[in-house]
Coordinates of C-alpha atoms in Angstrom, one line a residue:
X1 CA 72.6 -21.0 -10.3
X2 CA 69.2 -22.8 -9.7
X3 CA 67.9 -20.1 -7.3
X4 CA 66.3 -17.7 -9.9
X5 CA 64.1 -20.1 -11.7
X6 CA 62.8 -21.4 -8.2
X7 CA 62.0 -17.8 -7.5
X8 CA 60.3 -17.0 -10.5
X9 CA 58.3 -20.2 -10.2
X10 CA 57.0 -19.3 -6.7
X11 CA 56.3 -15.7 -7.8
X12 CA 54.2 -17.1 -10.8
X13 CA 52.2 -19.5 -8.1
X14 CA 51.7 -16.3 -5.9
X15 CA 50.3 -14.3 -8.5
X16 CA 47.9 -16.8 -9.4
X17 CA 46.7 -17.1 -5.9
X18 CA 46.6 -13.3 -5.0
X19 CA 43.1 -12.4 -6.6
X20 CA 41.2 -15.1 -5.0
X21 CA 40.9 -13.4 -1.3
X22 CA 39.9 -10.1 -3.0
X23 CA 36.6 -11.8 -4.0
X24 CA 35.5 -12.4 -0.4
X25 CA 33.6 -9.3 0.7
X26 CA 34.0 -10.3 4.4
X27 CA 37.6 -9.6 4.6
X28 CA 37.9 -5.9 4.3
X29 CA 34.8 -5.3 6.5
X30 CA 36.7 -6.4 9.6
X31 CA 39.5 -3.9 9.7
X32 CA 37.0 -1.0 8.9
X33 CA 35.0 -1.8 11.9
X34 CA 38.1 -1.7 14.2
X35 CA 39.5 1.6 12.5
X36 CA 36.3 3.5 12.9
X37 CA 36.2 3.0 16.8
X38 CA 40.0 3.6 16.8
X39 CA 40.3 6.7 14.6
X40 CA 37.0 8.4 16.1
X41 CA 33.5 9.5 14.7
X42 CA 32.9 9.9 10.8
X43 CA 29.3 11.1 10.8
X44 CA 28.0 8.4 8.2
X45 CA 24.8 8.0 10.5
X46 CA 23.7 11.8 9.8
X47 CA 22.4 10.6 6.4
X48 CA 19.2 9.5 8.2
X49 CA 18.9 13.2 9.7
X50 CA 19.7 14.5 6.3
X51 CA 17.0 12.3 4.5
X52 CA 14.4 13.2 7.5
X53 CA 15.0 17.0 7.0
X54 CA 14.5 16.6 3.2
X55 CA 11.3 14.7 3.5
X56 CA 9.9 17.0 6.0
X57 CA 10.5 20.0 3.6
X58 CA 8.8 18.2 0.6
X59 CA 6.3 16.2 2.4
X60 CA 5.0 12.9 0.9
X61 CA 2.1 11.7 -1.1
X62 CA -0.2 8.8 0.1
X63 CA -3.3 7.8 -1.9
X64 CA -5.8 5.3 -0.3
X65 CA -8.9 4.0 -2.2
X66 CA -12.0 2.5 -0.3
X67 CA -14.2 0.1 -2.2
X68 CA -17.3 -1.7 -0.8
X69 CA -21.0 -1.5 -0.8
X70 CA -22.8 1.5 0.6
X71 CA -23.6 1.3 4.4
X72 CA -20.4 -0.4 5.5
X73 CA -19.0 2.5 7.1
X74 CA -16.0 3.3 4.6
X75 CA -16.1 7.1 4.9
X76 CA -16.3 6.7 8.8
X77 CA -13.2 4.2 8.9
X78 CA -11.2 6.5 6.6
X79 CA -11.9 9.5 9.1
X80 CA -11.2 7.4 12.0
X81 CA -7.9 6.1 10.6
X82 CA -6.4 9.7 10.0
X83 CA -8.4 11.2 12.8
X84 CA -9.9 13.9 10.8
X85 CA -12.7 14.7 8.4
X86 CA -11.1 13.2 5.2
X87 CA -13.7 11.2 3.4
X88 CA -16.1 12.6 0.6
X89 CA -19.0 12.7 2.9
X90 CA -17.3 15.0 5.2
X91 CA -16.4 17.1 2.2
X92 CA -19.7 18.6 1.4
X93 CA -21.5 15.2 0.2
X94 CA -25.3 15.5 0.0
X95 CA -27.0 13.0 2.1
X96 CA -29.8 13.0 -0.3
X97 CA -27.8 12.4 -3.4
X98 CA -28.9 9.1 -5.0
X99 CA -26.8 6.0 -5.4
X100 CA -25.1 6.2 -8.8
X101 CA -26.3 3.8 -11.4
X102 CA -22.4 2.9 -12.3
X103 CA -19.4 3.0 -10.2
X104 CA -18.3 6.8 -9.9
X105 CA -14.8 7.6 -8.7
X106 CA -14.2 10.6 -6.5
X107 CA -10.9 11.7 -5.3
X108 CA -10.5 14.1 -2.3
X109 CA -7.2 15.7 -1.5
X110 CA -6.1 17.0 2.1
X111 CA -2.7 18.0 3.6
X112 CA -2.2 16.4 6.9
X113 CA 0.6 17.7 9.3
X114 CA 1.8 15.7 12.4
X115 CA 5.1 16.4 14.1
X116 CA 6.4 18.8 11.3
X117 CA 5.7 16.0 8.7
X118 CA 3.5 16.7 5.9
X119 CA 1.4 14.1 4.2
X120 CA -0.5 14.9 1.0
X121 CA -3.3 12.4 1.5
X122 CA -5.8 11.5 -1.2
X123 CA -8.9 9.4 -0.5
X124 CA -10.4 7.7 -3.5
X125 CA -14.0 6.8 -2.9
X126 CA -16.1 4.5 -5.2
X127 CA -19.8 5.2 -4.5
X128 CA -22.1 2.9 -6.2
X129 CA -19.7 -0.2 -6.2
X130 CA -21.8 -3.4 -5.8
X131 CA -25.0 -1.5 -5.1
X132 CA -26.9 -2.5 -8.2
X133 CA -29.0 -5.4 -9.0
X134 CA -26.5 -6.3 -11.8
X135 CA -23.1 -5.7 -10.8
X136 CA -21.4 -7.5 -13.6
X137 CA -17.9 -6.0 -14.5
X138 CA -18.6 -3.1 -12.0
X139 CA -14.8 -3.6 -10.9
X140 CA -14.0 -2.3 -14.6
X141 CA -14.2 1.4 -13.9
X142 CA -11.9 0.9 -10.7
X143 CA -9.2 -1.0 -12.6
X144 CA -9.3 1.7 -15.3
X145 CA -8.7 4.5 -12.6
X146 CA -5.7 2.8 -11.4
X147 CA -4.3 2.1 -14.6
X148 CA -4.8 5.8 -15.7
X149 CA -2.8 6.9 -12.7
X150 CA 0.0 4.7 -13.8
X151 CA -0.4 6.0 -17.3
X152 CA -0.1 9.8 -16.0
X153 CA 2.9 8.9 -14.1
X154 CA 4.6 7.2 -17.1
X155 CA 3.6 10.0 -19.4
X156 CA 5.4 12.5 -17.0
X157 CA 8.5 10.0 -16.8
X158 CA 9.1 9.7 -20.4
X159 CA 8.9 13.4 -21.0
X160 CA 12.3 14.8 -22.3
X161 CA 12.1 17.8 -20.1
X162 CA 10.6 15.9 -17.0
X163 CA 9.6 17.5 -13.7
X164 CA 12.1 17.0 -10.7
X165 CA 9.3 15.9 -8.7
X166 CA 6.5 13.8 -10.5
X167 CA 3.2 14.4 -8.9
X168 CA 2.2 10.9 -7.6
X169 CA -1.6 10.2 -8.2
X170 CA -0.9 6.3 -8.2
X171 CA -3.2 4.2 -5.6
X172 CA -0.8 3.1 -2.9
X173 CA -3.5 1.0 -1.0
X174 CA -7.2 -0.3 -1.7
X175 CA -9.2 -1.2 1.4
X176 CA -11.7 -3.6 0.2
X177 CA -14.7 -3.7 2.6
X178 CA -16.3 -7.1 3.2
X179 CA -19.9 -7.3 4.5
X180 CA -20.0 -8.9 7.9
X181 CA -22.5 -11.7 6.8
X182 CA -20.6 -14.6 8.6
X183 CA -21.2 -16.5 5.4
X184 CA -19.0 -17.0 2.3
X185 CA -17.5 -14.1 0.2
X186 CA -19.9 -12.9 -2.6
X187 CA -18.8 -13.8 -6.3
X188 CA -18.4 -10.0 -6.7
X189 CA -15.9 -9.8 -3.8
X190 CA -13.9 -12.7 -5.3
X191 CA -14.0 -11.3 -8.8
X192 CA -13.1 -7.7 -7.7
X193 CA -10.0 -8.9 -5.6
X194 CA -9.0 -11.3 -8.5
X195 CA -8.8 -8.5 -11.0
X196 CA -7.4 -5.7 -8.8
X197 CA -5.0 -7.7 -6.8
X198 CA -2.8 -7.7 -9.8
X199 CA -2.6 -4.0 -10.2
X200 CA -2.7 -2.7 -6.7
X201 CA -2.2 -3.5 -3.1
X202 CA -5.4 -4.9 -1.6
X203 CA -6.1 -4.9 2.2
X204 CA -9.5 -6.7 2.9
X205 CA -11.3 -5.6 6.1
X206 CA -14.5 -6.9 7.5
X207 CA -16.7 -3.8 8.1
X208 CA -18.7 -3.1 10.9
X209 CA -17.4 -6.0 13.1
X210 CA -19.4 -5.3 16.0
X211 CA -22.5 -6.8 14.5
X212 CA -20.9 -10.3 15.0
X213 CA -20.1 -12.1 18.3
X214 CA -16.4 -13.0 18.8
X215 CA -16.8 -16.7 17.8
X216 CA -18.7 -15.6 14.5
X217 CA -15.9 -13.2 13.8
X218 CA -13.2 -15.7 14.2
X219 CA -15.0 -18.3 12.2
X220 CA -15.6 -15.7 9.4
X221 CA -12.0 -14.4 9.2
X222 CA -10.7 -18.1 8.7
X223 CA -13.4 -18.6 6.0
X224 CA -12.4 -15.6 4.1
X225 CA -8.5 -16.4 4.3
X226 CA -9.4 -19.9 3.2
X227 CA -11.6 -18.7 0.1
X228 CA -8.9 -16.2 -0.8
X229 CA -6.3 -19.0 -0.8
X230 CA -8.5 -21.3 -2.7
X231 CA -9.3 -18.7 -5.3
X232 CA -5.4 -17.7 -5.7
X233 CA -6.1 -14.3 -4.6
X234 CA -2.9 -12.6 -3.4
X235 CA -3.7 -9.5 -0.9
X236 CA -1.2 -7.1 0.5
X237 CA 1.6 -7.9 2.1
X238 CA 2.1 -10.5 -0.9
X239 CA 4.6 -13.5 0.0
X240 CA 6.9 -13.1 -2.8
X241 CA 7.7 -9.3 -2.0
X242 CA 9.2 -10.3 1.5
X243 CA 12.5 -9.0 1.4
X244 CA 14.2 -11.1 4.3
X245 CA 13.5 -13.5 7.2
X246 CA 12.5 -10.7 9.5
X247 CA 9.8 -9.3 6.9
X248 CA 8.7 -12.9 6.4
X249 CA 8.1 -13.6 10.1
X250 CA 6.3 -10.2 10.6
X251 CA 4.3 -10.8 7.5
X252 CA 3.3 -14.2 8.0
X253 CA 1.8 -13.4 11.4
X254 CA -0.4 -10.6 9.8
X255 CA -1.5 -12.9 6.7
X256 CA -2.2 -15.9 9.1
X257 CA -3.9 -14.0 12.1
X258 CA -4.9 -10.5 11.3
X259 CA -6.2 -10.6 7.6
X260 CA -8.8 -9.8 7.0
X261 CA -8.9 -7.0 9.7
X262 CA -12.3 -7.0 11.6
X263 CA -13.0 -3.4 12.3
X264 CA -15.3 -0.7 13.6
X265 CA -14.9 2.9 12.7
X266 CA -16.3 6.0 14.6
X267 CA -15.5 9.6 14.6
X268 CA -17.4 10.4 17.9
X269 CA -15.7 10.5 21.1
X270 CA -17.4 9.2 24.5
X271 CA -16.2 9.5 28.1
X272 CA -15.0 6.0 29.4
X273 CA -13.4 5.7 32.8
X274 CA -12.5 9.5 32.8
X275 CA -10.7 9.2 29.4
X276 CA -12.0 10.4 25.9
X277 CA -12.2 7.4 23.7
X278 CA -13.3 7.1 19.9
X279 CA -16.5 4.5 20.1
X280 CA -19.8 3.6 19.2
X281 CA -22.5 3.9 21.6
X282 CA -24.9 0.5 21.9
X283 CA -27.7 -0.2 24.2
X284 CA -25.2 -2.5 26.2
X285 CA -22.3 -0.1 26.3
X286 CA -19.6 1.6 24.3
X287 CA -17.4 -0.1 21.8
X288 CA -13.9 1.4 21.9
X289 CA -12.6 1.7 18.5
X290 CA -8.8 1.6 19.5
X291 CA -9.4 -1.1 22.0
X292 CA -8.0 -4.5 20.8
X293 CA -10.4 -6.2 23.0
X294 CA -13.4 -4.7 21.1
X295 CA -12.1 -4.7 17.5
X296 CA -8.9 -4.7 15.2
X297 CA -9.0 -1.2 14.3
X298 CA -5.9 -0.5 16.1
X299 CA -4.0 -3.2 14.2
X300 CA -5.3 -1.9 10.7
X301 CA -3.9 1.7 11.8
X302 CA -0.6 0.5 12.9
X303 CA -0.2 -1.9 9.8
X304 CA -1.3 0.8 7.2
X305 CA 0.3 4.0 8.8
X306 CA 2.8 3.0 11.5
X307 CA 4.7 -0.1 10.0
X308 CA 3.9 -0.6 6.3
X309 CA 3.0 2.7 4.8
X310 CA 6.4 3.3 3.2
X311 CA 6.5 -0.3 1.9
X312 CA 3.0 0.1 0.6
X313 CA 4.4 3.0 -1.7
X314 CA 7.6 0.9 -2.6
X315 CA 5.5 -2.1 -3.7
X316 CA 3.2 0.2 -5.7
X317 CA 6.3 1.8 -7.4
X318 CA 8.4 -1.1 -7.7
X319 CA 6.1 -4.0 -8.6
X320 CA 2.8 -2.8 -9.8
X321 CA 3.8 0.4 -11.6
X322 CA 6.9 -1.4 -13.0
X323 CA 4.7 -4.1 -14.4
X324 CA 2.3 -1.7 -16.0
X325 CA 5.3 0.2 -17.5
X326 CA 7.1 -2.8 -18.8
X327 CA 3.9 -4.0 -20.6
X328 CA 3.1 -0.4 -22.1
X329 CA 6.6 0.1 -23.2
X330 CA 7.0 -3.4 -24.8
X331 CA 3.7 -3.0 -26.4
X332 CA 4.5 0.2 -28.2
X333 CA 8.2 -0.2 -29.3
X334 CA 9.5 1.6 -26.3
X335 CA 7.2 4.6 -26.3
X336 CA 3.7 5.1 -24.8
X337 CA 1.1 6.0 -27.5
X338 CA 0.5 9.4 -25.9
X339 CA 4.0 10.5 -27.1
X340 CA 3.0 9.3 -30.7
X341 CA -0.5 11.3 -30.4
X342 CA 1.3 14.3 -29.4
X343 CA 3.8 14.0 -32.5
X344 CA 0.8 13.6 -34.8
X345 CA -1.0 16.7 -33.3
X346 CA 2.0 18.7 -33.8
X347 CA 2.4 17.6 -37.5
X348 CA -1.1 18.4 -38.1
X349 CA -0.7 21.8 -36.5
X350 CA 2.2 22.4 -38.9

């Protein structure tokens, strides 16, 4: 007679206990691994190939900005990075052209193809930056340009009938050229990086590093790192955006050892030990651009193109653009003013 209530008590106790193991995600994962090997190949790994094919068809955008005083080899370095004539100087720039009185921003687009992958590369040059006697607020046109590209993207994004693929003109990377003085950073350098590091990925580089001895170069790199740290300037890769321990370890090494990259650029080839190398000829020999014993160009190239290019694009989209977007939409009740202007123009036309 007492069996039934005991069973019902047990059932009630069991029903209370059942949901708990379901919360552990590890439990269902183990049998899945065993079943896959037992039951054969599914083909999930082909997603990578599918993504590759799609990317190869559409290509991708990469927009790189170069900032620094004239004469630091900005154009040459960009040409060296992409092993082609992509700078404004190699795109019909007149050598007799005077230095602009204010910062002028010139964007030049190219399509580079390698191994069937197309890259729509835009090089944004900033002639006139830091070349005047009074350089007060000369970073403002550059900040304005960066924000204008975010605005352009946002405008396309909030359109009711928006494009399937929004043209991306946002600046993914800004190479900031530091003069190889061996002394401290100029107030202008600090001012620029302080303002712009909040809106764009800044990678500091020491230009024309062959003008310094190895000891001077090491000391200068350490001094620059210290000054950036003291002034609270975050350069790319920013610490707070490291996604996991592997990223952190890799990026810490770059932040503590490589940054700022001491580089030499050259688009001229020379014969060295029977091999054609990119280099700069000096009275005492040839500086090989891609030789790590001579300069850190190869480290910069691998960093920007071979290991962090996708991350530069993602940080631009997920961090810098999102920050701009949130600020704009919050400040305008959820709509950018361009939409409001369009409506007002439409009403006036009626």
